[in-house]
Amino acid sequence: MTKEEILVHVDHTLLKAVSAWDEIQTLCEEAIENHTASVCIPPSYVKRVSKAYGDKLNVCTVIGFPLGYNTTETKVYETQKALADGAGEVDMVVNLGDVKNGEFPKITREIEAVKKAAGNHVVKVIIETCYLTEDEKRELCKCVTDGGADYIKTSTGFGTAGARIEDVRLFKRYIGEGVKIKAAGGVKTREDLEQFLEEGCERIGTSSALKLLGGQEAGTY
């Protein structure tokens, strides 16, 4: 795969709590120069980025991030606010407490509510695979599908582990038609980037793609 073929699938990401404006600017300028799929940034920067870069960028932001235990009403408002500020895509975290309580219909309803708020905008659902059993992952594939989301996403990058090829393969078996896959966290080499794409991921969320493709070591998500 060429560098260009990889980067069109990358959500160029900076979600550290201490991210400063000059770092966000660098991220955006790199994304424009390298034609990445999007930039994925904190909600507090969405309006500023949208004003600074206009339609040069596809802006993605995060909802209920990184722990997911916000109420559904809060996630819906976050989504509405992010889109009003100029985001084109949102990545929402499921409520992992609901997962552990087996409340999968509630999770599906929450995904439906966020997708309704997002309308035609892309919604990716982060299920944080590092905390889940195989049965829970399968159930969440159904929740994401039934809830009408566009993507299922492996990880926040803030959990105990990131994306694994085994989870991507599981997703492929259990998600419904039309649901795409995003891998995030745990991408450490160019070979990782290529393997996740070859396994069927449409997107990869990482802060390190440009470094990896330039032969450097991975940074933090």
PDB file of C-alpha atoms in Angstrom:
ATOM      1  CA  MET A   1       0.000   0.000   0.000  1.00  0.00           C
ATOM      2  CA  THR A   2       1.211   3.492  -0.746  1.00  0.00           C
ATOM      3  CA  LYS A   3       1.309   6.245   1.869  1.00  0.00           C
ATOM      4  CA  GLU A   4      -1.549   7.990   0.084  1.00  0.00           C
ATOM      5  CA  GLU A   5      -3.700   4.838   0.002  1.00  0.00           C
ATOM      6  CA  ILE A   6      -3.306   4.475   3.756  1.00  0.00           C
ATOM      7  CA  LEU A   7      -3.848   8.110   4.750  1.00  0.00           C
ATOM      8  CA  VAL A   8      -7.239   8.473   3.054  1.00  0.00           C
ATOM      9  CA  HIS A   9      -8.485   5.996   5.691  1.00  0.00           C
ATOM     10  CA  VAL A  10      -6.908   7.748   8.692  1.00  0.00           C
ATOM     11  CA  ASP A  11      -8.749   9.903  11.217  1.00  0.00           C
ATOM     12  CA  HIS A  12      -5.746  12.068  12.157  1.00  0.00           C
ATOM     13  CA  THR A  13      -6.261  12.300  15.896  1.00  0.00           C
ATOM     14  CA  LEU A  14      -5.308  14.443  18.866  1.00  0.00           C
ATOM     15  CA  LEU A  15      -7.479  13.899  21.955  1.00  0.00           C
ATOM     16  CA  LYS A  16      -5.066  14.438  24.847  1.00  0.00           C
ATOM     17  CA  ALA A  17      -6.591  16.583  27.581  1.00  0.00           C
ATOM     18  CA  VAL A  18      -3.586  18.942  27.457  1.00  0.00           C
ATOM     19  CA  SER A  19      -3.712  19.514  23.697  1.00  0.00           C
ATOM     20  CA  ALA A  20      -2.896  23.161  22.969  1.00  0.00           C
ATOM     21  CA  TRP A  21      -4.148  25.216  20.024  1.00  0.00           C
ATOM     22  CA  ASP A  22      -0.791  25.190  18.249  1.00  0.00           C
ATOM     23  CA  GLU A  23      -0.815  21.381  18.366  1.00  0.00           C
ATOM     24  CA  ILE A  24      -4.353  21.288  16.979  1.00  0.00           C
ATOM     25  CA  GLN A  25      -3.298  23.663  14.185  1.00  0.00           C
ATOM     26  CA  THR A  26      -0.372  21.421  13.299  1.00  0.00           C
ATOM     27  CA  LEU A  27      -2.701  18.414  13.222  1.00  0.00           C
ATOM     28  CA  CYS A  28      -5.115  20.201  10.885  1.00  0.00           C
ATOM     29  CA  GLU A  29      -2.401  21.425   8.552  1.00  0.00           C
ATOM     30  CA  GLU A  30      -0.935  17.923   8.367  1.00  0.00           C
ATOM     31  CA  ALA A  31      -4.382  16.523   7.591  1.00  0.00           C
ATOM     32  CA  ILE A  32      -4.948  19.023   4.782  1.00  0.00           C
ATOM     33  CA  GLU A  33      -1.518  18.421   3.294  1.00  0.00           C
ATOM     34  CA  ASN A  34      -1.852  14.623   3.453  1.00  0.00           C
ATOM     35  CA  HIS A  35      -5.555  14.283   2.570  1.00  0.00           C
ATOM     36  CA  THR A  36      -6.513  12.262   5.634  1.00  0.00           C
ATOM     37  CA  ALA A  37     -10.129  11.143   6.069  1.00  0.00           C
ATOM     38  CA  SER A  38     -10.637  13.590   8.935  1.00  0.00           C
ATOM     39  CA  VAL A  39      -9.146  15.225  11.963  1.00  0.00           C
ATOM     40  CA  CYS A  40     -10.486  13.884  15.256  1.00  0.00           C
ATOM     41  CA  ILE A  41     -10.284  16.565  17.941  1.00  0.00           C
ATOM     42  CA  PRO A  42     -11.797  17.515  21.313  1.00  0.00           C
ATOM     43  CA  PRO A  43     -15.267  19.095  21.136  1.00  0.00           C
ATOM     44  CA  SER A  44     -13.965  22.350  22.606  1.00  0.00           C
ATOM     45  CA  TYR A  45     -11.873  22.939  19.476  1.00  0.00           C
ATOM     46  CA  VAL A  46     -14.494  22.107  16.831  1.00  0.00           C
ATOM     47  CA  LYS A  47     -15.844  25.623  16.329  1.00  0.00           C
ATOM     48  CA  ARG A  48     -12.383  27.180  16.249  1.00  0.00           C
ATOM     49  CA  VAL A  49     -11.096  24.619  13.745  1.00  0.00           C
ATOM     50  CA  SER A  50     -14.173  25.011  11.567  1.00  0.00           C
ATOM     51  CA  LYS A  51     -13.715  28.793  11.479  1.00  0.00           C
ATOM     52  CA  ALA A  52      -9.984  28.546  10.814  1.00  0.00           C
ATOM     53  CA  TYR A  53     -10.056  25.898   8.093  1.00  0.00           C
ATOM     54  CA  GLY A  54     -13.566  25.993   6.669  1.00  0.00           C
ATOM     55  CA  ASP A  55     -14.336  23.259   4.172  1.00  0.00           C
ATOM     56  CA  LYS A  56     -10.694  22.187   3.808  1.00  0.00           C
ATOM     57  CA  LEU A  57     -11.183  19.627   6.566  1.00  0.00           C
ATOM     58  CA  ASN A  58     -13.613  16.936   7.602  1.00  0.00           C
ATOM     59  CA  VAL A  59     -13.880  17.491  11.349  1.00  0.00           C
ATOM     60  CA  CYS A  60     -14.641  14.559  13.652  1.00  0.00           C
ATOM     61  CA  THR A  61     -15.147  14.882  17.388  1.00  0.00           C
ATOM     62  CA  VAL A  62     -16.002  12.645  20.331  1.00  0.00           C
ATOM     63  CA  ILE A  63     -19.164  12.199  22.399  1.00  0.00           C
ATOM     64  CA  GLY A  64     -19.345  10.818  25.942  1.00  0.00           C
ATOM     65  CA  PHE A  65     -15.586  10.488  25.735  1.00  0.00           C
ATOM     66  CA  PRO A  66     -13.644   8.630  27.017  1.00  0.00           C
ATOM     67  CA  LEU A  67     -15.689   6.791  29.692  1.00  0.00           C
ATOM     68  CA  GLY A  68     -19.116   6.656  28.059  1.00  0.00           C
ATOM     69  CA  TYR A  69     -21.190   6.914  31.206  1.00  0.00           C
ATOM     70  CA  ASN A  70     -22.816  10.254  30.404  1.00  0.00           C
ATOM     71  CA  THR A  71     -26.590  10.132  30.127  1.00  0.00           C
ATOM     72  CA  THR A  72     -28.212   9.671  26.741  1.00  0.00           C
ATOM     73  CA  GLU A  73     -29.617  13.206  26.955  1.00  0.00           C
ATOM     74  CA  THR A  74     -26.117  14.569  27.464  1.00  0.00           C
ATOM     75  CA  LYS A  75     -24.760  12.618  24.498  1.00  0.00           C
ATOM     76  CA  VAL A  76     -27.587  13.859  22.295  1.00  0.00           C
ATOM     77  CA  TYR A  77     -26.880  17.465  23.297  1.00  0.00           C
ATOM     78  CA  GLU A  78     -23.145  16.980  22.759  1.00  0.00           C
ATOM     79  CA  THR A  79     -23.897  15.671  19.287  1.00  0.00           C
ATOM     80  CA  GLN A  80     -26.179  18.569  18.411  1.00  0.00           C
ATOM     81  CA  LYS A  81     -23.643  21.087  19.695  1.00  0.00           C
ATOM     82  CA  ALA A  82     -20.749  19.472  17.838  1.00  0.00           C
ATOM     83  CA  LEU A  83     -22.623  19.521  14.537  1.00  0.00           C
ATOM     84  CA  ALA A  84     -23.727  23.134  15.082  1.00  0.00           C
ATOM     85  CA  ASP A  85     -20.074  24.025  15.661  1.00  0.00           C
ATOM     86  CA  GLY A  86     -19.056  22.437  12.369  1.00  0.00           C
ATOM     87  CA  ALA A  87     -18.287  18.770  12.995  1.00  0.00           C
ATOM     88  CA  GLY A  88     -19.056  16.366  10.174  1.00  0.00           C
ATOM     89  CA  GLU A  89     -18.681  13.149  12.170  1.00  0.00           C
ATOM     90  CA  VAL A  90     -19.007  12.047  15.799  1.00  0.00           C
ATOM     91  CA  ASP A  91     -17.478   9.109  17.645  1.00  0.00           C
ATOM     92  CA  MET A  92     -19.610   8.185  20.677  1.00  0.00           C
ATOM     93  CA  VAL A  93     -18.696   5.878  23.559  1.00  0.00           C
ATOM     94  CA  VAL A  94     -21.264   3.343  24.771  1.00  0.00           C
ATOM     95  CA  ASN A  95     -22.168   3.162  28.434  1.00  0.00           C
ATOM     96  CA  LEU A  96     -20.014   0.294  29.628  1.00  0.00           C
ATOM     97  CA  GLY A  97     -22.031   0.016  32.837  1.00  0.00           C
ATOM     98  CA  ASP A  98     -25.055  -0.767  30.690  1.00  0.00           C
ATOM     99  CA  VAL A  99     -22.969  -3.389  28.894  1.00  0.00           C
ATOM    100  CA  LYS A 100     -21.965  -5.063  32.152  1.00  0.00           C
ATOM    101  CA  ASN A 101     -25.592  -4.976  33.312  1.00  0.00           C
ATOM    102  CA  GLY A 102     -26.703  -6.656  30.101  1.00  0.00           C
ATOM    103  CA  GLU A 103     -28.929  -3.712  29.152  1.00  0.00           C
ATOM    104  CA  PHE A 104     -28.409  -4.045  25.413  1.00  0.00           C
ATOM    105  CA  PRO A 105     -31.844  -2.709  24.372  1.00  0.00           C
ATOM    106  CA  LYS A 106     -31.013   0.487  26.301  1.00  0.00           C
ATOM    107  CA  ILE A 107     -27.682   0.759  24.474  1.00  0.00           C
ATOM    108  CA  THR A 108     -29.449   0.333  21.147  1.00  0.00           C
ATOM    109  CA  ARG A 109     -31.903   3.109  22.038  1.00  0.00           C
ATOM    110  CA  GLU A 110     -29.042   5.410  22.977  1.00  0.00           C
ATOM    111  CA  ILE A 111     -27.298   4.784  19.665  1.00  0.00           C
ATOM    112  CA  GLU A 112     -30.596   5.451  17.871  1.00  0.00           C
ATOM    113  CA  ALA A 113     -30.982   8.747  19.752  1.00  0.00           C
ATOM    114  CA  VAL A 114     -27.494   9.938  18.860  1.00  0.00           C
ATOM    115  CA  LYS A 115     -27.917   8.887  15.233  1.00  0.00           C
ATOM    116  CA  LYS A 116     -31.247  10.717  15.076  1.00  0.00           C
ATOM    117  CA  ALA A 117     -29.544  13.847  16.396  1.00  0.00           C
ATOM    118  CA  ALA A 118     -26.748  13.428  13.853  1.00  0.00           C
ATOM    119  CA  GLY A 119     -29.033  12.926  10.867  1.00  0.00           C
ATOM    120  CA  ASN A 120     -26.988  12.350   7.724  1.00  0.00           C
ATOM    121  CA  HIS A 121     -23.713  12.883   9.567  1.00  0.00           C
ATOM    122  CA  VAL A 122     -21.509   9.880  10.298  1.00  0.00           C
ATOM    123  CA  VAL A 123     -21.815   8.259  13.731  1.00  0.00           C
ATOM    124  CA  LYS A 124     -19.136   5.861  14.949  1.00  0.00           C
ATOM    125  CA  VAL A 125     -19.806   3.845  18.099  1.00  0.00           C
ATOM    126  CA  ILE A 126     -16.846   3.080  20.350  1.00  0.00           C
ATOM    127  CA  ILE A 127     -17.372  -0.115  22.320  1.00  0.00           C
ATOM    128  CA  GLU A 128     -13.955  -0.246  24.107  1.00  0.00           C
ATOM    129  CA  THR A 129     -13.137  -3.880  23.387  1.00  0.00           C
ATOM    130  CA  CYS A 130     -10.424  -4.196  26.045  1.00  0.00           C
ATOM    131  CA  TYR A 131     -13.098  -4.338  28.776  1.00  0.00           C
ATOM    132  CA  LEU A 132     -15.476  -6.750  27.044  1.00  0.00           C
ATOM    133  CA  THR A 133     -16.134 -10.464  26.823  1.00  0.00           C
ATOM    134  CA  GLU A 134     -16.628 -12.125  23.457  1.00  0.00           C
ATOM    135  CA  ASP A 135     -20.377 -12.385  24.131  1.00  0.00           C
ATOM    136  CA  GLU A 136     -20.557  -8.674  24.944  1.00  0.00           C
ATOM    137  CA  LYS A 137     -18.744  -7.789  21.737  1.00  0.00           C
ATOM    138  CA  ARG A 138     -21.201  -9.857  19.725  1.00  0.00           C
ATOM    139  CA  GLU A 139     -24.166  -8.234  21.452  1.00  0.00           C
ATOM    140  CA  LEU A 140     -22.736  -4.786  20.779  1.00  0.00           C
ATOM    141  CA  CYS A 141     -22.335  -5.568  17.097  1.00  0.00           C
ATOM    142  CA  LYS A 142     -26.102  -6.084  17.090  1.00  0.00           C
ATOM    143  CA  CYS A 143     -26.712  -2.882  19.074  1.00  0.00           C
ATOM    144  CA  VAL A 144     -24.633  -0.818  16.651  1.00  0.00           C
ATOM    145  CA  THR A 145     -26.381  -2.373  13.666  1.00  0.00           C
ATOM    146  CA  ASP A 146     -29.906  -2.062  15.070  1.00  0.00           C
ATOM    147  CA  GLY A 147     -29.208   1.466  16.313  1.00  0.00           C
ATOM    148  CA  GLY A 148     -28.438   2.623  12.793  1.00  0.00           C
ATOM    149  CA  ALA A 149     -24.849   3.730  13.362  1.00  0.00           C
ATOM    150  CA  ASP A 150     -22.431   3.998  10.465  1.00  0.00           C
ATOM    151  CA  TYR A 151     -19.386   2.456  12.165  1.00  0.00           C
ATOM    152  CA  ILE A 152     -18.379   0.243  15.041  1.00  0.00           C
ATOM    153  CA  LYS A 153     -15.072   1.345  16.578  1.00  0.00           C
ATOM    154  CA  THR A 154     -12.773  -0.730  18.736  1.00  0.00           C
ATOM    155  CA  SER A 155     -11.360   1.664  21.294  1.00  0.00           C
ATOM    156  CA  THR A 156     -10.988   5.140  22.742  1.00  0.00           C
ATOM    157  CA  GLY A 157      -7.220   4.866  22.932  1.00  0.00           C
ATOM    158  CA  PHE A 158      -7.543   5.587  26.657  1.00  0.00           C
ATOM    159  CA  GLY A 159      -8.401   2.061  27.830  1.00  0.00           C
ATOM    160  CA  THR A 160      -6.066  -0.720  28.879  1.00  0.00           C
ATOM    161  CA  ALA A 161      -5.530  -1.826  25.281  1.00  0.00           C
ATOM    162  CA  GLY A 162      -6.360  -0.733  21.755  1.00  0.00           C
ATOM    163  CA  ALA A 163      -7.442  -2.372  18.530  1.00  0.00           C
ATOM    164  CA  ARG A 164      -6.753  -6.029  17.859  1.00  0.00           C
ATOM    165  CA  ILE A 165      -7.059  -7.873  14.586  1.00  0.00           C
ATOM    166  CA  GLU A 166      -9.108 -10.575  16.346  1.00  0.00           C
ATOM    167  CA  ASP A 167     -11.762  -8.004  17.226  1.00  0.00           C
ATOM    168  CA  VAL A 168     -11.927  -6.691  13.678  1.00  0.00           C
ATOM    169  CA  ARG A 169     -12.506 -10.251  12.489  1.00  0.00           C
ATOM    170  CA  LEU A 170     -15.254 -10.701  15.077  1.00  0.00           C
ATOM    171  CA  PHE A 171     -16.921  -7.472  13.974  1.00  0.00           C
ATOM    172  CA  LYS A 172     -16.923  -8.635  10.367  1.00  0.00           C
ATOM    173  CA  ARG A 173     -18.829 -11.757  11.378  1.00  0.00           C
ATOM    174  CA  TYR A 174     -21.488 -10.043  13.471  1.00  0.00           C
ATOM    175  CA  ILE A 175     -22.157  -6.500  12.232  1.00  0.00           C
ATOM    176  CA  GLY A 176     -24.978  -5.914   9.817  1.00  0.00           C
ATOM    177  CA  GLU A 177     -24.773  -4.915   6.199  1.00  0.00           C
ATOM    178  CA  GLY A 178     -23.646  -1.326   5.750  1.00  0.00           C
ATOM    179  CA  VAL A 179     -21.862  -0.998   9.118  1.00  0.00           C
ATOM    180  CA  LYS A 180     -18.183  -0.160   8.702  1.00  0.00           C
ATOM    181  CA  ILE A 181     -15.260  -0.739  11.046  1.00  0.00           C
ATOM    182  CA  LYS A 182     -12.846   1.707  12.657  1.00  0.00           C
ATOM    183  CA  ALA A 183      -9.765   0.532  14.550  1.00  0.00           C
ATOM    184  CA  ALA A 184      -8.201   2.868  17.093  1.00  0.00           C
ATOM    185  CA  GLY A 185      -5.399   2.662  19.606  1.00  0.00           C
ATOM    186  CA  GLY A 186      -2.633   0.108  19.491  1.00  0.00           C
ATOM    187  CA  VAL A 187      -1.413   0.985  16.004  1.00  0.00           C
ATOM    188  CA  LYS A 188       2.352   0.873  16.398  1.00  0.00           C
ATOM    189  CA  THR A 189       3.838   0.155  12.963  1.00  0.00           C
ATOM    190  CA  ARG A 190       3.216   0.682   9.272  1.00  0.00           C
ATOM    191  CA  GLU A 191       2.484  -3.041   9.114  1.00  0.00           C
ATOM    192  CA  ASP A 192      -0.306  -2.531  11.668  1.00  0.00           C
ATOM    193  CA  LEU A 193      -1.851   0.175   9.486  1.00  0.00           C
ATOM    194  CA  GLU A 194      -1.748  -2.050   6.441  1.00  0.00           C
ATOM    195  CA  GLN A 195      -3.045  -5.122   8.255  1.00  0.00           C
ATOM    196  CA  PHE A 196      -6.056  -3.345   9.731  1.00  0.00           C
ATOM    197  CA  LEU A 197      -6.972  -1.997   6.315  1.00  0.00           C
ATOM    198  CA  GLU A 198      -6.460  -5.363   4.647  1.00  0.00           C
ATOM    199  CA  GLU A 199      -8.721  -6.973   7.274  1.00  0.00           C
ATOM    200  CA  GLY A 200     -11.524  -4.640   6.276  1.00  0.00           C
ATOM    201  CA  CYS A 201     -11.270  -1.493   8.395  1.00  0.00           C
ATOM    202  CA  GLU A 202     -12.539   1.567   6.582  1.00  0.00           C
ATOM    203  CA  ARG A 203     -10.979   3.946   9.116  1.00  0.00           C
ATOM    204  CA  ILE A 204      -8.063   3.939  11.529  1.00  0.00           C
ATOM    205  CA  GLY A 205      -7.907   6.433  14.367  1.00  0.00           C
ATOM    206  CA  THR A 206      -4.341   7.338  15.273  1.00  0.00           C
ATOM    207  CA  SER A 207      -2.082  10.263  16.048  1.00  0.00           C
ATOM    208  CA  SER A 208       0.908   8.377  14.675  1.00  0.00           C
ATOM    209  CA  ALA A 209       0.193   7.585  11.024  1.00  0.00           C
ATOM    210  CA  LEU A 210       2.497  10.246   9.578  1.00  0.00           C
ATOM    211  CA  LYS A 211       5.320   9.235  11.911  1.00  0.00           C
ATOM    212  CA  LEU A 212       4.875   5.555  11.134  1.00  0.00           C
ATOM    213  CA  LEU A 213       4.783   6.149   7.404  1.00  0.00           C
ATOM    214  CA  GLY A 214       7.930   8.219   7.772  1.00  0.00           C
ATOM    215  CA  GLY A 215       9.722   5.414   9.618  1.00  0.00           C
ATOM    216  CA  GLN A 216       9.434   6.889  13.111  1.00  0.00           C
ATOM    217  CA  GLU A 217       8.055   5.302  16.264  1.00  0.00           C
ATOM    218  CA  ALA A 218       4.405   5.652  17.241  1.00  0.00           C
ATOM    219  CA  GLY A 219       3.343   8.417  19.588  1.00  0.00           C
ATOM    220  CA  THR A 220       0.321   8.503  21.881  1.00  0.00           C
ATOM    221  CA  TYR A 221      -3.251   8.444  20.665  1.00  0.00           C
TER     222      TYR A 221
END
